[in-house]
Coordinates of C-alpha atoms in Angstrom, one line a residue:
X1 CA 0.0 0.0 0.0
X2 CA 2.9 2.3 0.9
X3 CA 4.9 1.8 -2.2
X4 CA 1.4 2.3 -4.6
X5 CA 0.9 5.6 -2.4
X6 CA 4.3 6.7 -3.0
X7 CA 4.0 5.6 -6.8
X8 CA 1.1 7.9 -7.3
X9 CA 2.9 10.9 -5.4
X10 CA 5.8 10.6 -8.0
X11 CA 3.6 10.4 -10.9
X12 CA 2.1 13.8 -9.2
X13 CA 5.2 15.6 -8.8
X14 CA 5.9 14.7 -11.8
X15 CA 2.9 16.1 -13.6
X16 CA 3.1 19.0 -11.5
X17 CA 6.5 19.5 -12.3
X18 CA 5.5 19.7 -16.1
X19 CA 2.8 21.4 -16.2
X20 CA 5.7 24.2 -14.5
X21 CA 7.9 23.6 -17.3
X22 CA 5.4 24.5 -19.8
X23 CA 4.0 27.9 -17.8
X24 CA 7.5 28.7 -17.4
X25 CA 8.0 27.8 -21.2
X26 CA 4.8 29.5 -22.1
X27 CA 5.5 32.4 -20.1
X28 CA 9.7 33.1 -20.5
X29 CA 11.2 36.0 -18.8
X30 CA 12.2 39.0 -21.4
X31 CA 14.4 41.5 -20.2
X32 CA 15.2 45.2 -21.0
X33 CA 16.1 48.2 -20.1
X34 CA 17.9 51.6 -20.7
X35 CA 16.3 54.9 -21.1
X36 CA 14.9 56.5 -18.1
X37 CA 12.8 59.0 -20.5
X38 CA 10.2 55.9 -21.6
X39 CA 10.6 53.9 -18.2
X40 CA 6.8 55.9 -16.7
X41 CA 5.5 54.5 -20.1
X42 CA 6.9 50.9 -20.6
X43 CA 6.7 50.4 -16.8
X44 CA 6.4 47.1 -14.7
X45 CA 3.7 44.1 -14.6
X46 CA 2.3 45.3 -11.8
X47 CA 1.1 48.9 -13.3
X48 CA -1.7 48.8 -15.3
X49 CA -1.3 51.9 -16.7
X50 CA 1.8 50.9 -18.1
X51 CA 2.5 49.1 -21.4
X52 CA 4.2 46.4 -19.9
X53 CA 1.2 46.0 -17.0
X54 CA -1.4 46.4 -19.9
X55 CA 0.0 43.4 -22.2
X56 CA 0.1 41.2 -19.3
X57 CA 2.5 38.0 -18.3
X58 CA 0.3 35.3 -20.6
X59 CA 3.1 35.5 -23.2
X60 CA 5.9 37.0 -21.7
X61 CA 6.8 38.1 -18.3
X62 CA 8.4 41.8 -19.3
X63 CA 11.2 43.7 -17.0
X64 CA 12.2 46.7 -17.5
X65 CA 15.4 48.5 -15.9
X66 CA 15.7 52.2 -15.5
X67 CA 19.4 52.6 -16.5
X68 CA 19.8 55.0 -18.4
X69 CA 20.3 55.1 -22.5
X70 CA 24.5 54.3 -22.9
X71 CA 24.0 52.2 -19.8
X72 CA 20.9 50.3 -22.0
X73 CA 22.7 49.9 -25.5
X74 CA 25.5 48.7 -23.5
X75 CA 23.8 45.9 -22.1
X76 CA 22.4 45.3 -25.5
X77 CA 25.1 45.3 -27.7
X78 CA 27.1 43.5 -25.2
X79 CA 24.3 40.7 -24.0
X80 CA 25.5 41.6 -20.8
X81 CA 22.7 42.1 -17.9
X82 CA 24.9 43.5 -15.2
X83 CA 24.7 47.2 -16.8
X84 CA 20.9 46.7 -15.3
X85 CA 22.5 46.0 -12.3
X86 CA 25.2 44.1 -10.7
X87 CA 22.8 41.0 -9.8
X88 CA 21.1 40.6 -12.8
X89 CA 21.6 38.0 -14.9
X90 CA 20.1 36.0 -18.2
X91 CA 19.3 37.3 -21.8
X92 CA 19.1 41.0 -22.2
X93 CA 16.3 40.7 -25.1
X94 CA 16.0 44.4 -25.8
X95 CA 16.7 48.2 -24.9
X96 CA 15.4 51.3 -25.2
X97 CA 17.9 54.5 -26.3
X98 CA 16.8 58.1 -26.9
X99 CA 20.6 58.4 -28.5
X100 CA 20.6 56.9 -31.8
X101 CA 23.2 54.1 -32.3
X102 CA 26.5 55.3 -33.8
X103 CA 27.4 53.8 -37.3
X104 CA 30.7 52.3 -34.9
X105 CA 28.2 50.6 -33.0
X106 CA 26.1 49.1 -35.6
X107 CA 29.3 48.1 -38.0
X108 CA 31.2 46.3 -34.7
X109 CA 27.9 44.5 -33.2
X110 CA 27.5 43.3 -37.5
X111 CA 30.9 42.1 -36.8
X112 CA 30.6 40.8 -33.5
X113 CA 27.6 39.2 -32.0
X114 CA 25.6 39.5 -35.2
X115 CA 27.2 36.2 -36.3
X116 CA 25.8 34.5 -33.4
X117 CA 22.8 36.4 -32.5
X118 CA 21.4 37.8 -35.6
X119 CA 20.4 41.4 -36.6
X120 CA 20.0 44.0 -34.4
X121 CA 16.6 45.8 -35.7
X122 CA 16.5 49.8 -34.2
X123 CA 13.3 51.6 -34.8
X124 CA 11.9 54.6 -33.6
X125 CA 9.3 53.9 -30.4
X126 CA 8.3 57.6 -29.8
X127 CA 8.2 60.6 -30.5
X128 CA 9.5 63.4 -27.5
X129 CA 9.9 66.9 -26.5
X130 CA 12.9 67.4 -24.6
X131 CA 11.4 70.3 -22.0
X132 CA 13.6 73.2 -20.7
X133 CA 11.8 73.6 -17.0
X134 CA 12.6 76.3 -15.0
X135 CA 12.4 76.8 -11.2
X136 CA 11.9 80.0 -9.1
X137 CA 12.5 82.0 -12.2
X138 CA 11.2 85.6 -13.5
X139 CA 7.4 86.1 -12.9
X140 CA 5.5 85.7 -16.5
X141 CA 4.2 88.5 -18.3
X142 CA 3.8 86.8 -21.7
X143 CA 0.8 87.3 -23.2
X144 CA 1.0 85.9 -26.1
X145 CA 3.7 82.8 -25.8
X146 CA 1.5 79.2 -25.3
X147 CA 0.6 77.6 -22.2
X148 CA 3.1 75.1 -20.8
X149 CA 2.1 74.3 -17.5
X150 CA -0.9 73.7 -15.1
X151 CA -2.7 76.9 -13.8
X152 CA -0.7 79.1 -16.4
X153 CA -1.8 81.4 -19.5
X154 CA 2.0 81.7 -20.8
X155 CA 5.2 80.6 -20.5
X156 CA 8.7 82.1 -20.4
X157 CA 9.9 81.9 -23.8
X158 CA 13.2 80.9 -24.7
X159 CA 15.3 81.0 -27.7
X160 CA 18.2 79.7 -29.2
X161 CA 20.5 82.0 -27.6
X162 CA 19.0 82.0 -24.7
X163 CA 19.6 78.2 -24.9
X164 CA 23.4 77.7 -25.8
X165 CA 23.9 80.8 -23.8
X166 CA 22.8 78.8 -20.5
X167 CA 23.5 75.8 -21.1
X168 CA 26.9 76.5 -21.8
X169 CA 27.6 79.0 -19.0
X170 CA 28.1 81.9 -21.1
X171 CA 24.5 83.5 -18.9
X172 CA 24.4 82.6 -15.5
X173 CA 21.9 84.7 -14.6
X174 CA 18.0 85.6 -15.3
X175 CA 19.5 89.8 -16.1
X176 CA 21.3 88.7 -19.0
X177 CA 18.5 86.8 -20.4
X178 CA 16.7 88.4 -23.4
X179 CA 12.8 87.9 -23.6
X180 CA 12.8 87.3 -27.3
X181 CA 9.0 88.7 -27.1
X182 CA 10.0 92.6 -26.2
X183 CA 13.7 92.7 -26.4
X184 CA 13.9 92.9 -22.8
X185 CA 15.8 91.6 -20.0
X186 CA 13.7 89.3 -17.9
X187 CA 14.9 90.4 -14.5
X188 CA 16.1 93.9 -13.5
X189 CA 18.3 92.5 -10.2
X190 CA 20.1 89.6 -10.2
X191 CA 18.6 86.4 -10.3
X192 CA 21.6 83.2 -10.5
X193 CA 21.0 80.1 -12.4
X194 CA 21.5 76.7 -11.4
X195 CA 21.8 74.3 -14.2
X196 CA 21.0 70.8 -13.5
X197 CA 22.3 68.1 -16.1
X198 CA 22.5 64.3 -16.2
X199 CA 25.9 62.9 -15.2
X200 CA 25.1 59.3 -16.5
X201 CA 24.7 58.3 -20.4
X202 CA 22.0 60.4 -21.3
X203 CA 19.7 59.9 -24.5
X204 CA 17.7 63.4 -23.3
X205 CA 21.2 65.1 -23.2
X206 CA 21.8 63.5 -26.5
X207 CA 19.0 64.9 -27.7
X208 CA 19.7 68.6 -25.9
X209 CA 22.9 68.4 -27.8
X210 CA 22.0 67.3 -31.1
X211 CA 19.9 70.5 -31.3
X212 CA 22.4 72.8 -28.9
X213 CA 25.2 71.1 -31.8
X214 CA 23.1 72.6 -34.8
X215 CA 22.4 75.9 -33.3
X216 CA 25.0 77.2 -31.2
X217 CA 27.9 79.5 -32.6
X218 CA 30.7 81.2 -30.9
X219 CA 28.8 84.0 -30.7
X220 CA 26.5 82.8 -28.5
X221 CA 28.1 80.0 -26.7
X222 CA 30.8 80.2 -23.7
X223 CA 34.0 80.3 -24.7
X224 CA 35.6 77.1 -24.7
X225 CA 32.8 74.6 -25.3
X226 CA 31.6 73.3 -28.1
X227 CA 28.6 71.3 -28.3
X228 CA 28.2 67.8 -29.8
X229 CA 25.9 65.2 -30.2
X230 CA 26.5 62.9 -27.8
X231 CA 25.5 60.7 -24.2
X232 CA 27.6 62.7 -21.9
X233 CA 26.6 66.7 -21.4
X234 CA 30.4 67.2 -19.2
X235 CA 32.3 66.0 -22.4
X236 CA 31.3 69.4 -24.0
X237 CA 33.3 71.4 -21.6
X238 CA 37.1 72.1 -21.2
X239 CA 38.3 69.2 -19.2
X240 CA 34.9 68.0 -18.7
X241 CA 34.5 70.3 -16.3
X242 CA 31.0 72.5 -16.7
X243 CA 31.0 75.7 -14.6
X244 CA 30.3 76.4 -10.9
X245 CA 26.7 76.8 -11.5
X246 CA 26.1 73.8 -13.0
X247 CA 24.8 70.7 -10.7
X248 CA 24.6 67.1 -11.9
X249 CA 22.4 64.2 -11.1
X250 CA 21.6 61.2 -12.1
X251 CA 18.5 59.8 -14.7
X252 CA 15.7 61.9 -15.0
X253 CA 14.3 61.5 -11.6
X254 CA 17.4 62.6 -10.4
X255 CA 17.1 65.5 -12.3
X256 CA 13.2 66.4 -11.1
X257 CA 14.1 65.9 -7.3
X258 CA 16.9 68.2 -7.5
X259 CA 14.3 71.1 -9.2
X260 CA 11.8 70.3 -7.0
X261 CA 14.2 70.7 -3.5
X262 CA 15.2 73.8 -5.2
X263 CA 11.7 74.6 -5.6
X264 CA 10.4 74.2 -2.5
X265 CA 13.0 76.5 -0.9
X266 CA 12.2 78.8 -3.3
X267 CA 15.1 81.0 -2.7
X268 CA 17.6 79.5 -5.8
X269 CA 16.5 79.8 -9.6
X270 CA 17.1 76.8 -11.6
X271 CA 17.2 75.9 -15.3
X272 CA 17.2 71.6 -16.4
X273 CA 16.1 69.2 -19.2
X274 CA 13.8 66.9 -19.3
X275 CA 11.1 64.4 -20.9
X276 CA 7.7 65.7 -20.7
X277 CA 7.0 62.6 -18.2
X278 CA 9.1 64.3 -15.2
X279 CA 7.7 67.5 -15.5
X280 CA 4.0 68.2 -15.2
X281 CA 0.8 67.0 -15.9
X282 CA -0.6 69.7 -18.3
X283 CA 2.4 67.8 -20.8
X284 CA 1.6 64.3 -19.0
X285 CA -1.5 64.3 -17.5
X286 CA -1.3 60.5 -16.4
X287 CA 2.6 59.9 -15.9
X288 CA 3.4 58.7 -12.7
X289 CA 6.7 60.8 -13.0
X290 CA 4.9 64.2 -13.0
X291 CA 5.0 66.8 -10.2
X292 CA 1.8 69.1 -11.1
X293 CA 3.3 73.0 -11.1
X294 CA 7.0 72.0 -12.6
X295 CA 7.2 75.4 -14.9
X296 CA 8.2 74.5 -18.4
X297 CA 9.8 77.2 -20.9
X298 CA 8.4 77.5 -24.4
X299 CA 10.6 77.7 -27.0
X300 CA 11.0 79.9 -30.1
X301 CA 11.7 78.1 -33.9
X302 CA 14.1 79.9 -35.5
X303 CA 13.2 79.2 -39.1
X304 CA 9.8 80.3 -38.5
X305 CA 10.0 82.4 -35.7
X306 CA 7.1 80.7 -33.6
X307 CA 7.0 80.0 -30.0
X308 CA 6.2 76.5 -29.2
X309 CA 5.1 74.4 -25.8
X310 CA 6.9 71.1 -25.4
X311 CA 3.4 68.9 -26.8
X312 CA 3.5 65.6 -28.2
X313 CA 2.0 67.7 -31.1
X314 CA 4.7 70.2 -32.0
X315 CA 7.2 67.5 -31.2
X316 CA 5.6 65.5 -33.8
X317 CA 5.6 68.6 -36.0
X318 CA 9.7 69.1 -36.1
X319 CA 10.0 65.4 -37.0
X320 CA 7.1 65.0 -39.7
X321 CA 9.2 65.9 -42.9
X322 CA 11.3 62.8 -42.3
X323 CA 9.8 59.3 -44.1
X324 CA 10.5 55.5 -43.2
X325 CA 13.7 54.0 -45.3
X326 CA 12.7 52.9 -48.6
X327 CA 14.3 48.9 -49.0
X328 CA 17.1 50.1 -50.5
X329 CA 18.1 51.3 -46.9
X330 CA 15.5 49.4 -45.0
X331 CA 18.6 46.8 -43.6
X332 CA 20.5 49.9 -42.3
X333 CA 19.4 50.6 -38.4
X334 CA 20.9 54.0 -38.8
X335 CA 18.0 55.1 -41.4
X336 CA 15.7 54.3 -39.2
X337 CA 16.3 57.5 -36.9
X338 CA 14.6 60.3 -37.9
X339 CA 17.2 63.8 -38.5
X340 CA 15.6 66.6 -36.0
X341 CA 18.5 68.8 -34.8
X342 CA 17.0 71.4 -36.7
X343 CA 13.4 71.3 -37.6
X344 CA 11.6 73.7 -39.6
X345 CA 8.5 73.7 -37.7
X346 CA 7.2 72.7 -34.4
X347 CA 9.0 72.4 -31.0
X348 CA 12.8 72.9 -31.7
X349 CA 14.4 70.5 -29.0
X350 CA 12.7 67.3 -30.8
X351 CA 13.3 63.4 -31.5
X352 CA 12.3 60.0 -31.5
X353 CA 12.9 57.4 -28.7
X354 CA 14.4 54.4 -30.2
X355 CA 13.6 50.4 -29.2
X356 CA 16.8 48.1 -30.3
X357 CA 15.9 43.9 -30.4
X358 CA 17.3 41.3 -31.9
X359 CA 15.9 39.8 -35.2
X360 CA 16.6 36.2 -33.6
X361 CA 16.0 34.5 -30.6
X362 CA 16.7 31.1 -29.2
X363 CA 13.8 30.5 -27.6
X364 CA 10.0 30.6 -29.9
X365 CA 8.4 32.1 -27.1
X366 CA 10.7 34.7 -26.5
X367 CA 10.5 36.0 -30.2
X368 CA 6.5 35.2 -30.2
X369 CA 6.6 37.8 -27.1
X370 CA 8.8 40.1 -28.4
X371 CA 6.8 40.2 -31.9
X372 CA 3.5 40.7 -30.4
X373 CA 4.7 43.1 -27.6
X374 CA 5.5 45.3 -30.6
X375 CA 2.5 44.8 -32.4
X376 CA 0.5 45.8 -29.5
X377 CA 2.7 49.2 -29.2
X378 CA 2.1 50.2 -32.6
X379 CA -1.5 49.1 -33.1
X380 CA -3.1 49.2 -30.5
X381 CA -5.0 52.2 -29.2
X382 CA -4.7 51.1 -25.5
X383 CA -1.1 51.5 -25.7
X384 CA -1.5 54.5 -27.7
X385 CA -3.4 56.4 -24.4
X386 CA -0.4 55.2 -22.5
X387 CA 1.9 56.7 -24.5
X388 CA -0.3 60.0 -25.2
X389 CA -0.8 60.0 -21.3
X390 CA 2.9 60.5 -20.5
X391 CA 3.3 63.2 -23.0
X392 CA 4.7 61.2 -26.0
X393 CA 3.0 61.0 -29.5
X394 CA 3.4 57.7 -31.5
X395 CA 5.8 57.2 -34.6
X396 CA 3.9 58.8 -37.5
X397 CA 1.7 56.7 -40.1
X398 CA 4.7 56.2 -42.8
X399 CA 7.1 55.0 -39.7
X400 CA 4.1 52.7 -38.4
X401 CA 2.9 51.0 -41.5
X402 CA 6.8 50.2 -42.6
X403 CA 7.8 49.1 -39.0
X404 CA 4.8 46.4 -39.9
X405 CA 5.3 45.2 -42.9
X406 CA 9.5 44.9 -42.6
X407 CA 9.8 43.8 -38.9
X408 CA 6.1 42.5 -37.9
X409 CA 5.5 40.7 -40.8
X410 CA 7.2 40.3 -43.7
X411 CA 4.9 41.6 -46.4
X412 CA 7.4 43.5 -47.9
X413 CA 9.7 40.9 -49.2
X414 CA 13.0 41.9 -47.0
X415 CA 13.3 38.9 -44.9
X416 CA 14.2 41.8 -41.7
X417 CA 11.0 40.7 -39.7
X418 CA 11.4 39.4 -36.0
X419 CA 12.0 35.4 -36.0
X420 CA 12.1 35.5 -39.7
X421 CA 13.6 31.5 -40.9
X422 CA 15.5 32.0 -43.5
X423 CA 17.6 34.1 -41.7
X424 CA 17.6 33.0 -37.7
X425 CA 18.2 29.4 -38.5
X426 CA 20.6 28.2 -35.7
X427 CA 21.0 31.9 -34.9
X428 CA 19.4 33.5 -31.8
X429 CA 20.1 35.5 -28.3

């Protein structure tokens, strides 16, 4: 009797024990992480009002780490978990970068892991402002600049020399800033400026930069620095050394508590850059990230002389003369990036977010995952309200409907879509 009893309990463990194999198999663990700017967005399982809570753990249980962009291509183009943190450990199955990949990057990872892994596919995830807030700065007597923030008419405005000029160190103070509305100096007494920038690999400073790079002269720009597109705001300065004023912190929450503590002593002005998610919720009405009063600047487009708030809208704007790669450049990552350093119209400090995964993966159900993850983000209007809800606009339609049919499908012939045979046999992260 003992030994049929203890037959049937092995025969239970050992039905129990599959049925855990296949929800474990059913369910795998995908990993990510990178960009602090989409984190309030992508955001954890256990958020709902995140993209990551709203698609659920049936397919795939997704983790997302806050690390910051360089820290987050890194980890990608490396394999290597421990940039997410020193403990982690596994696949890293994707990233998420504000900086574009540099053509080194794409060219040694081709040469590299590529063999092994497969293609590396980067696309553009969203669309974002990069917001200049300011703290404890001149009152507002605009009236004609847009609205920018909760309980506010108008905004400071700020233009492009107002914008190398303080974020270089060349003005260091709110009496030697010009209101580009009147001519005017916005303070008659002094008023010193704090800047606070991100000391880690930043794809919001790269962003800052690739615009501060297209616009900023000698003319208007502290002497000494020269600004270039890149992760790392210090590199722009002698020595990597930025001026007295200038206070660094780390990721964009980093960044928000040090405004707001200088905020609620109220007695030092500050200037900073940020995603739209940190900042308030007249830009980001459901990010978890958002403080309700930050004070946001508006800016003014030089090439048509037009003051714009940092919307999803007028980021959108400065990006929508760019079109998805035709397939004579489809297989590039690099032409996937849309060139906004400069726009024409719309809010000048614009970009998109970028997503980087692999075209190959061992497992079936991590690809299946990974493929309908994606779908979900660009299709589906759920997803849509999340990413409209933190202040972010989607890709636009040409970017979208390419995305689909050369990585979501393959409808257009290229053989680049996720898990596609002919080209992932025996290859896979």
């Amino acid at each position: 009797m003992k030994s049929s009893q203890r037959k049937i309990c092995q025969i239970l463990a050992l039905v129990v024990s599959g049925m855990g194999a296949s929800v474990a198999m059913a369910s795998p663990l995908v990993q990510g992480g990178g960009s602090s700017l989409v984190a309030p967005t992508i955001g954890n399982v256990s958020n709902l009002n995140t993209e990551i809570g709203l698609f659920g753990t049936t397919e795939g249980t997704f983790t997302y780490y806050s690390v910051g962009s360089g820290a987050g291509q890194n980890a990608f183009l490396n394999n290597q978990p421990t940039y997410f943190g020193a403990t982690v450990t596994g696949t890293v199955d994707f990233a998420n970068s504000d900086a574009a990949l540099t053509t080194a990057q794409i060219t040694a990872y081709k040469s590299g892991l590529a063999t092994v892994d497969g293609p590396l596919i980067q696309i553009p995830y969203i669309v974002t402002p990069i917001t200049v807030p300011v703290v404890n700065g001149p009152a507002v007597t605009s009236t004609t600049t847009p609205q920018t923030t909760p309980g506010q008419a108008h905004s400071i405005a700020l233009n492009d020399d107002d914008l190398c000029g303080i974020f270089s160190g060349k003005i260091t103070d709110w009496n030697a800033v010009v209101n580009p509305e009147n001519g005017s100096f916005y303070s008659a007494t002094s008023m010193p400026i704090k800047v606070v920038y991100r000391t880690d690999g930043s794809g919001t400073t790269e962003l800052l930069t690739r615009h501060l790079h297209a616009v900023c002269t000698t003319s208007n720009t502290a002497t000494g620095v020269t600004f270039s597109d890149g992760l790392t705001f210090v590199s722009n300065f002698p020595s990597n050394t930025p001026p007295s004023n200038f206070v660094g912190a780390a990721g964009s929450g980093g960044v928000r508590s040090t405004l707001l503590s200088y905020q609620t002593s109220g007695s030092q002005a500050a200037v900073a850059y940020l995603s739209p998610d940190y900042t308030n919720t007249f830009l980001a009405p459901s990010s978890s990230s958002a403080s309700p009063a930050l004070a946001v600047a508006s800016l003014r487009n030089a090439t048509n002389s037009t003051y714009y708030a940092p919307t999803a809208a007028n980021a959108t704007l400065a990006v929508s003369s760019a079109s998805a790669p035709t397939k004579l450049t489809a297989s590039n990552p690099a032409a996937w990036v849309p060139a906004s350093g400069n726009p024409a119209s719309g809010y000048p400090v614009s970009g998109t977010s970028e997503i980087l995964v692999s075209q190959c993966y061992a497992a079936s159900a991590v690809t299946t995952a990974v493929h309908d993850y994606l779908t979900n983000h660009y299709t589906n209007a759920s997803f849509a309200s999340i990413v409209h809800g933190n202040g972010f606009d989607t890709v636009p339609s040409s970017y979208q409907a390419a995305i689909q049919a050369d990585f979501l499908s393959n409808t257009s012939g290229l053989n680049l879509d996720i898990g596609n045979a002919t080209v992932c046999a025996g290859k896979g992260r």
